[in-house]
Coordinates of C-alpha atoms in Angstrom, one line a residue:
M1 CA -6.6 5.1 34.2
T2 CA -10.2 6.3 34.1
D3 CA -13.2 4.3 33.1
E4 CA -13.0 6.1 29.7
T5 CA -9.6 4.6 28.9
V6 CA -9.9 0.9 30.0
R7 CA -9.8 -1.9 27.5
P8 CA -12.7 -1.4 24.9
P9 CA -15.4 -4.1 25.1
A10 CA -16.1 -5.9 21.9
D11 CA -19.4 -4.7 20.3
A12 CA -22.1 -7.3 20.2
N13 CA -22.4 -6.8 16.5
A14 CA -18.7 -6.6 15.7
V15 CA -17.6 -8.0 12.3
R16 CA -14.5 -10.1 11.9
L17 CA -12.2 -8.2 9.5
Y18 CA -11.0 -11.3 7.7
G19 CA -12.3 -14.2 5.8
P20 CA -13.2 -15.2 2.2
E21 CA -15.7 -12.4 1.5
F22 CA -13.2 -9.8 2.7
D23 CA -10.4 -11.2 0.6
Q24 CA -12.2 -12.2 -2.6
R25 CA -15.3 -10.0 -2.8
P26 CA -14.4 -6.8 -0.9
R27 CA -17.0 -4.6 -2.7
D28 CA -19.8 -6.9 -1.6
F29 CA -18.3 -6.9 1.9
F30 CA -18.2 -3.1 2.0
E31 CA -21.8 -2.8 0.7
R32 CA -23.0 -5.1 3.4
M33 CA -21.1 -3.3 6.1
R34 CA -22.5 0.0 4.9
R35 CA -26.0 -1.3 4.8
E36 CA -25.9 -3.0 8.2
H37 CA -23.6 -0.7 10.2
G38 CA -23.2 2.6 8.4
P39 CA -19.9 4.4 7.7
V40 CA -18.2 3.4 11.0
V41 CA -18.2 -0.4 11.7
P42 CA -17.3 -2.2 14.9
V43 CA -14.9 -4.9 14.0
L44 CA -12.6 -7.6 15.4
L45 CA -9.1 -8.0 14.2
E46 CA -7.3 -11.3 14.3
G47 CA -7.4 -12.6 17.9
D48 CA -10.8 -10.9 18.3
I49 CA -9.2 -7.6 19.2
P50 CA -11.8 -4.8 18.9
A51 CA -11.5 -1.7 16.7
W52 CA -13.5 0.7 14.5
Y53 CA -13.5 0.3 10.7
V54 CA -14.1 3.7 9.0
I55 CA -15.5 3.0 5.6
G56 CA -17.3 6.3 4.8
Y57 CA -15.5 8.6 2.4
R58 CA -16.6 11.7 4.4
E59 CA -15.7 10.0 7.7
V60 CA -12.2 9.0 6.5
N61 CA -11.6 12.5 5.4
H62 CA -12.7 13.8 8.8
V63 CA -10.5 11.5 10.8
T64 CA -7.4 12.2 8.7
S65 CA -8.0 15.9 8.7
N66 CA -8.1 16.2 12.5
P67 CA -4.8 15.0 14.0
G68 CA -5.6 16.7 17.3
L69 CA -8.5 14.3 17.8
F70 CA -7.4 11.2 15.9
A71 CA -3.6 10.8 16.3
R72 CA -1.0 8.5 14.9
D73 CA 1.1 7.5 17.9
T74 CA 0.1 3.8 18.6
R75 CA 1.1 4.0 22.2
R76 CA -2.3 5.6 22.8
W77 CA -4.1 2.3 22.0
N78 CA -6.2 1.1 24.9
A79 CA -6.1 -2.6 23.9
W80 CA -2.4 -3.3 24.1
D81 CA -2.9 -5.9 26.9
M82 CA -4.9 -8.0 24.4
V83 CA -2.1 -8.3 21.9
P84 CA -0.2 -11.6 21.7
E85 CA 3.6 -11.5 21.5
N86 CA 3.8 -12.7 17.9
W87 CA 0.7 -11.0 16.6
S88 CA 0.9 -10.9 12.8
L89 CA -0.2 -7.2 12.6
L90 CA 2.4 -6.1 15.2
P91 CA 4.8 -4.7 12.6
F92 CA 2.1 -2.2 11.6
V93 CA 0.9 -1.4 15.1
G94 CA 4.0 -1.6 17.4
W95 CA 5.4 1.8 18.1
N96 CA 8.6 2.8 16.5
P97 CA 10.3 6.2 15.9
S98 CA 9.2 6.4 12.2
V99 CA 7.8 9.3 10.4
M100 CA 4.6 7.3 10.0
L101 CA 3.9 7.5 13.7
A102 CA 5.5 10.8 14.4
E103 CA 3.4 13.8 15.3
G104 CA 3.6 17.6 15.4
E105 CA 6.9 19.3 14.5
D106 CA 8.8 16.0 14.4
H107 CA 6.6 14.8 11.7
K108 CA 6.7 18.1 9.7
R109 CA 10.6 18.1 9.9
R110 CA 10.9 14.5 8.5
S111 CA 8.1 14.5 6.0
A112 CA 9.6 17.7 4.5
A113 CA 13.0 16.0 4.2
I114 CA 11.4 13.0 2.5
S115 CA 9.6 15.2 0.0
D116 CA 12.8 17.0 -0.8
A117 CA 14.7 13.8 -1.3
L118 CA 12.1 12.3 -3.5
D119 CA 11.6 15.5 -5.5
A120 CA 15.2 15.4 -6.5
V121 CA 14.6 12.2 -8.5
D122 CA 14.8 12.9 -12.2
R123 CA 11.6 11.8 -13.8
T124 CA 13.0 11.2 -17.2
E125 CA 15.9 9.1 -15.7
L126 CA 13.4 7.2 -13.6
S127 CA 11.2 6.4 -16.7
N128 CA 14.3 5.3 -18.6
D129 CA 15.4 3.0 -15.8
C130 CA 11.9 1.5 -15.7
E131 CA 11.9 0.9 -19.4
R132 CA 15.3 -0.8 -19.1
I133 CA 14.2 -3.1 -16.2
A134 CA 10.9 -3.9 -17.9
D135 CA 12.6 -4.9 -21.1
Q136 CA 15.0 -7.1 -19.1
L137 CA 12.2 -8.9 -17.3
I138 CA 10.1 -9.3 -20.5
D139 CA 13.2 -10.7 -22.3
E140 CA 13.1 -13.6 -19.8
F141 CA 9.7 -14.9 -20.9
A142 CA 9.0 -13.2 -24.3
G143 CA 10.0 -16.3 -26.2
D144 CA 7.9 -18.7 -24.2
G145 CA 4.4 -17.5 -25.4
E146 CA 3.1 -17.6 -21.8
A147 CA 3.9 -16.1 -18.4
D148 CA 2.6 -15.2 -15.0
L149 CA 2.6 -11.4 -15.2
G150 CA 2.3 -11.2 -11.4
S151 CA 5.4 -13.1 -10.3
Q152 CA 7.4 -12.6 -13.5
F153 CA 6.8 -9.0 -14.1
A154 CA 4.5 -6.8 -11.9
D155 CA 6.0 -8.0 -8.5
R156 CA 9.6 -7.8 -9.7
L157 CA 9.8 -4.4 -11.5
P158 CA 9.1 -1.9 -8.6
P159 CA 11.5 -3.5 -6.1
L160 CA 14.3 -3.4 -8.6
V161 CA 13.6 0.2 -9.2
M162 CA 13.4 1.0 -5.5
M163 CA 16.6 -0.7 -4.7
G164 CA 18.4 1.6 -7.2
L165 CA 16.6 4.7 -6.0
F166 CA 17.6 4.1 -2.4
G167 CA 21.2 2.8 -3.0
V168 CA 20.6 -0.7 -1.8
P169 CA 23.6 -2.9 -2.6
E170 CA 22.7 -5.5 -5.3
A171 CA 23.8 -8.4 -3.2
E172 CA 21.3 -7.4 -0.4
A173 CA 18.3 -6.7 -2.6
P174 CA 16.8 -10.2 -2.8
D175 CA 16.7 -10.8 0.9
M176 CA 15.3 -7.3 1.5
I177 CA 12.6 -7.8 -1.1
R178 CA 11.6 -11.1 0.5
D179 CA 11.4 -9.6 3.9
I180 CA 9.2 -6.7 2.7
Q181 CA 6.8 -9.2 1.2
N182 CA 6.7 -11.3 4.3
V183 CA 5.9 -8.3 6.5
A184 CA 3.0 -7.4 4.1
G185 CA 1.7 -11.0 4.2
S186 CA 0.7 -10.5 7.9
D187 CA 1.4 -14.1 8.7
E188 CA 3.7 -15.9 11.2
N189 CA 6.8 -14.7 9.3
A190 CA 5.9 -11.0 9.7
V191 CA 7.6 -10.2 13.0
A192 CA 10.9 -11.9 12.2
A193 CA 11.0 -10.4 8.8
Y194 CA 10.5 -6.9 10.2
Q195 CA 13.4 -7.4 12.6
R196 CA 15.6 -8.5 9.7
L197 CA 14.5 -5.4 7.7
Q198 CA 15.6 -3.2 10.6
E199 CA 19.0 -4.7 10.5
S200 CA 19.2 -4.3 6.7
M201 CA 18.2 -0.7 6.9
G202 CA 20.7 0.0 9.6
R203 CA 23.5 -1.3 7.4
L204 CA 22.2 0.7 4.4
A205 CA 22.1 4.0 6.5
E206 CA 25.6 3.4 7.8
S207 CA 26.9 2.6 4.3
R208 CA 25.4 5.7 2.7
R209 CA 26.6 7.9 5.6
A210 CA 30.2 6.7 5.0
H211 CA 29.9 6.6 1.2
P212 CA 27.1 9.0 -0.1
G213 CA 25.8 8.6 -3.6
P214 CA 23.1 10.0 -5.9
D215 CA 20.3 8.2 -4.1
V216 CA 17.3 9.0 -1.8
T217 CA 19.0 7.6 1.3
S218 CA 22.1 9.7 0.9
R219 CA 20.0 12.9 0.3
L220 CA 18.1 12.3 3.5
L221 CA 21.2 11.8 5.5
Q222 CA 22.6 15.1 4.1
H223 CA 19.4 17.0 4.6
S224 CA 19.1 19.9 7.0
A225 CA 16.5 17.9 8.9
N226 CA 19.5 16.3 10.7
Y227 CA 18.3 12.7 10.4
T228 CA 19.8 10.3 12.9
V229 CA 20.6 6.7 11.9
D230 CA 17.8 5.4 14.1
E231 CA 15.3 7.7 12.4
M232 CA 16.6 6.6 9.0
V233 CA 16.2 2.9 9.9
S234 CA 12.6 3.5 10.9
D235 CA 11.7 5.7 7.9
L236 CA 13.4 3.6 5.2
I237 CA 11.2 0.6 5.9
P238 CA 7.9 2.3 5.1
M239 CA 9.4 4.3 2.3
I240 CA 10.9 1.4 0.4
S241 CA 7.9 -0.9 1.2
A242 CA 5.4 1.7 0.0
G243 CA 7.3 2.2 -3.2
H244 CA 7.7 -1.6 -3.8
L245 CA 4.5 -3.4 -2.9
P246 CA 1.6 -1.1 -3.7
T247 CA 3.2 -0.1 -7.0
G248 CA 3.7 -3.7 -8.0
H249 CA 0.1 -4.5 -7.2
W250 CA -1.0 -1.4 -9.0
I251 CA 0.7 -2.7 -12.2
G252 CA -0.8 -6.2 -11.7
N253 CA -4.3 -5.0 -11.0
T254 CA -4.2 -2.6 -14.0
L255 CA -3.0 -5.4 -16.3
R256 CA -5.9 -7.5 -15.0
L257 CA -8.4 -4.8 -15.7
M258 CA -7.1 -4.2 -19.2
L259 CA -7.3 -7.9 -19.9
V260 CA -10.9 -8.5 -18.7
D261 CA -12.5 -5.2 -19.6
D262 CA -13.6 -4.7 -23.2
Q263 CA -13.2 -0.9 -22.8
F264 CA -9.4 -1.4 -23.0
A265 CA -9.3 -3.8 -26.0
V266 CA -7.9 -1.1 -28.3
T267 CA -5.0 -0.4 -25.9
L268 CA -4.1 -4.1 -25.8
Q269 CA -3.8 -4.0 -29.6
G270 CA -0.8 -1.6 -29.3
G271 CA -2.3 1.8 -28.3
R272 CA -1.4 3.7 -25.2
G273 CA -4.2 6.2 -24.8
S274 CA -6.1 4.3 -22.1
V275 CA -3.3 3.3 -19.8
S276 CA -3.6 6.3 -17.6
Q277 CA -7.3 5.9 -17.4
A278 CA -6.9 2.2 -16.5
L279 CA -4.4 3.1 -13.8
N280 CA -6.8 5.6 -12.3
Q281 CA -9.8 3.3 -12.5
V282 CA -7.9 0.6 -10.6
L283 CA -7.2 3.1 -7.8
W284 CA -11.0 3.6 -7.4
E285 CA -12.0 -0.1 -7.8
D286 CA -9.1 -2.3 -6.8
T287 CA -6.7 -0.1 -5.0
P288 CA -3.5 -1.9 -3.9
S289 CA -3.6 -0.2 -0.5
Q290 CA -6.7 -1.5 1.1
N291 CA -6.5 -0.4 4.8
N292 CA -4.4 1.4 7.2
I293 CA -3.9 1.1 11.0
G294 CA -4.7 3.8 11.5
R295 CA -5.6 6.5 14.1
F296 CA -6.1 6.5 17.8
A297 CA -8.7 8.7 19.5
V298 CA -7.1 11.3 21.7
H299 CA -10.4 12.3 23.4
A300 CA -13.8 10.8 23.7
C301 CA -15.9 11.8 20.8
E302 CA -18.7 10.7 18.4
L303 CA -18.1 9.7 14.8
A304 CA -21.1 9.0 12.6
G305 CA -23.2 8.3 15.7
R306 CA -20.6 5.9 17.3
R307 CA -19.2 6.6 20.7
I308 CA -15.4 6.6 20.4
R309 CA -13.4 6.2 23.6
P310 CA -9.9 7.6 24.2
G311 CA -7.4 5.2 22.9
D312 CA -9.8 3.4 20.5
M313 CA -8.2 2.2 17.3
L314 CA -9.7 3.5 14.0
I315 CA -8.8 1.5 10.9
L316 CA -8.9 3.6 7.8
G317 CA -10.6 1.8 4.9
W318 CA -9.2 3.4 1.8
A319 CA -10.8 0.9 -0.5
A320 CA -14.1 1.0 1.3
A321 CA -14.2 4.8 1.2
N322 CA -13.4 4.7 -2.5
A323 CA -16.4 2.5 -3.0
D324 CA -18.7 4.8 -1.0
P325 CA -21.7 5.4 -3.4
Q326 CA -21.8 9.0 -2.4
V327 CA -18.5 9.7 -4.2
Q328 CA -17.9 6.7 -6.5
P329 CA -17.4 8.0 -10.0
P330 CA -18.7 6.1 -13.1
A331 CA -16.1 3.7 -14.4
Q332 CA -16.2 5.4 -17.8
G333 CA -16.9 8.7 -19.3
A334 CA -17.1 11.6 -16.9
G335 CA -15.4 9.8 -14.0
A336 CA -12.3 8.8 -16.0
G337 CA -10.3 11.8 -14.8
N338 CA -11.6 11.9 -11.3
R339 CA -8.6 11.6 -9.0
A340 CA -10.3 12.3 -5.7
H341 CA -9.8 8.7 -4.5
L342 CA -8.0 8.0 -1.2
S343 CA -5.6 5.4 -2.5
F344 CA -2.6 7.5 -1.5
G345 CA -4.1 8.4 1.9
H346 CA -5.1 11.8 3.0
G347 CA -4.1 14.6 5.4
D348 CA -0.7 15.1 7.1
H349 CA 0.1 11.4 7.0
G350 CA -0.9 10.8 3.4
C351 CA 1.6 9.6 0.9
P352 CA 4.1 12.5 0.7
F353 CA 4.7 14.6 -2.4
P354 CA 5.9 13.6 -4.9
A355 CA 5.7 9.8 -4.2
P356 CA 2.3 9.3 -6.0
E357 CA 3.7 11.0 -9.1
L358 CA 6.9 8.8 -9.0
A359 CA 4.8 5.7 -8.5
E360 CA 2.7 6.6 -11.5
V361 CA 5.8 7.0 -13.6
V362 CA 6.9 3.5 -12.7
A363 CA 3.4 1.9 -13.1
R364 CA 2.6 3.6 -16.4
T365 CA 6.0 2.9 -17.9
A366 CA 5.8 -0.8 -16.9
V367 CA 2.3 -1.3 -18.5
E368 CA 3.2 0.7 -21.7
V369 CA 6.5 -1.3 -22.3
L370 CA 4.7 -4.6 -21.8
L371 CA 1.9 -3.7 -24.2
D372 CA 4.5 -2.5 -26.8
R373 CA 6.4 -5.7 -26.5
L374 CA 3.5 -8.1 -26.4
P375 CA 0.5 -6.5 -28.1
D376 CA -1.6 -9.7 -28.6
I377 CA -1.5 -10.7 -24.9
E378 CA -4.5 -12.6 -23.6
L379 CA -5.6 -14.1 -20.3
A380 CA -4.8 -17.8 -20.1
V381 CA -7.8 -18.6 -17.8
D382 CA -11.4 -17.5 -17.4
P383 CA -11.5 -14.1 -15.5
D384 CA -13.5 -15.8 -12.7
E385 CA -10.6 -18.1 -12.1
L386 CA -8.3 -15.3 -11.0
M387 CA -8.0 -15.3 -7.2
W388 CA -6.9 -12.6 -4.8
L389 CA -4.4 -13.4 -2.1
P390 CA -5.7 -12.9 1.5
S391 CA -4.2 -9.8 3.0
F392 CA -5.4 -7.2 5.4
W393 CA -3.2 -4.5 3.7
V394 CA -3.0 -5.0 0.0
R395 CA -5.1 -6.2 -2.9
R396 CA -3.0 -8.5 -5.0
L397 CA -3.7 -11.4 -7.4
A398 CA -2.4 -14.8 -6.6
S399 CA -1.3 -15.0 -10.3
L400 CA -2.0 -13.4 -13.7
P401 CA -1.4 -16.1 -16.3
V402 CA -1.4 -15.0 -19.9
T403 CA -0.6 -16.2 -23.4
F404 CA 0.9 -14.3 -26.4
S405 CA 2.7 -14.9 -29.6
P406 CA 6.3 -15.8 -28.8
A407 CA 8.6 -12.8 -29.6
M408 CA 12.2 -12.7 -30.6
V409 CA 14.5 -11.7 -27.8
P410 CA 17.4 -9.5 -28.7
Y411 CA 20.8 -10.5 -27.5

């Protein structure tokens, strides 16, 4: 090991990438980081482990567009000896044979198979399934005149859709959903939950291999990419998690925007014209996917004037890059159709086609059905009382309490 690849020293001005400002006021946090440090910020993760936080839009694009210089394989990291055994971020950093950490031809083979398996999803059928599930969830609280749209609707709809798309047995769905949420929570439960998910995905892969069905898992196993069961286990976890958590928070964050922003008042009175605009605006301003670990420097280099060592970790700040004033579109008017945000990632390891399209079908359908069913919905609290749950990965409300006129529930 050369001097270039020893454990990275913590920068004297490193910023802790956690705390109330980071959780509750991220735009203020990003603005301060940009002002004090520029587009690449020295940071400390939980446990005071050093890394670089890339928050400039141009710099994030540069990193994600150069896999030969900034690679995905986490085994390159030069700070592994600093990581405690039960580190809460370990499920997202520990190496595994998943497509998310694969490189070169292996990554191309598997990402192409994933795209093919997802592209076979019938969009009309998906929309119909979302409408059915949305109606079922709304039926549970429509007669009450009040609800928490987070826990009772937005958080529940996408996982129910994902379980069906991937052929997960109904009996196993609740435990799998709970474990996915625990992993994303990045707390003391994350490592054990990830281990249980691996076991669940193994059972799913074996079941679908023995009894194929019209689902994404079966199509992957039958694909010419020749997936092994071990590869399937590693790839199903990020695929189902990505379809579940960010989509649910996308729905919740969009409903919040439409309830607090006068621009969308007409939509809340029964129209649909602004739902797509609200969904897009949320991806710029409160994207569910906040950060990604990340990339690891293959060679020594400079990035925005920072000296990057071989093996240094670079955290990709999707939300921070979206807030870069050099690219941030206006919230209304000309920026309404601007989809150049980084909320689905970028480069070879960005969210694979057509996953963003399918996620939008789910989110848009969920919001439209809710507004059709409960057109006079209002926030039950002052907007300033809404709190965001602490998470390194996602932007999610702790709750979204609303009131509305009780509606008749068909039986």
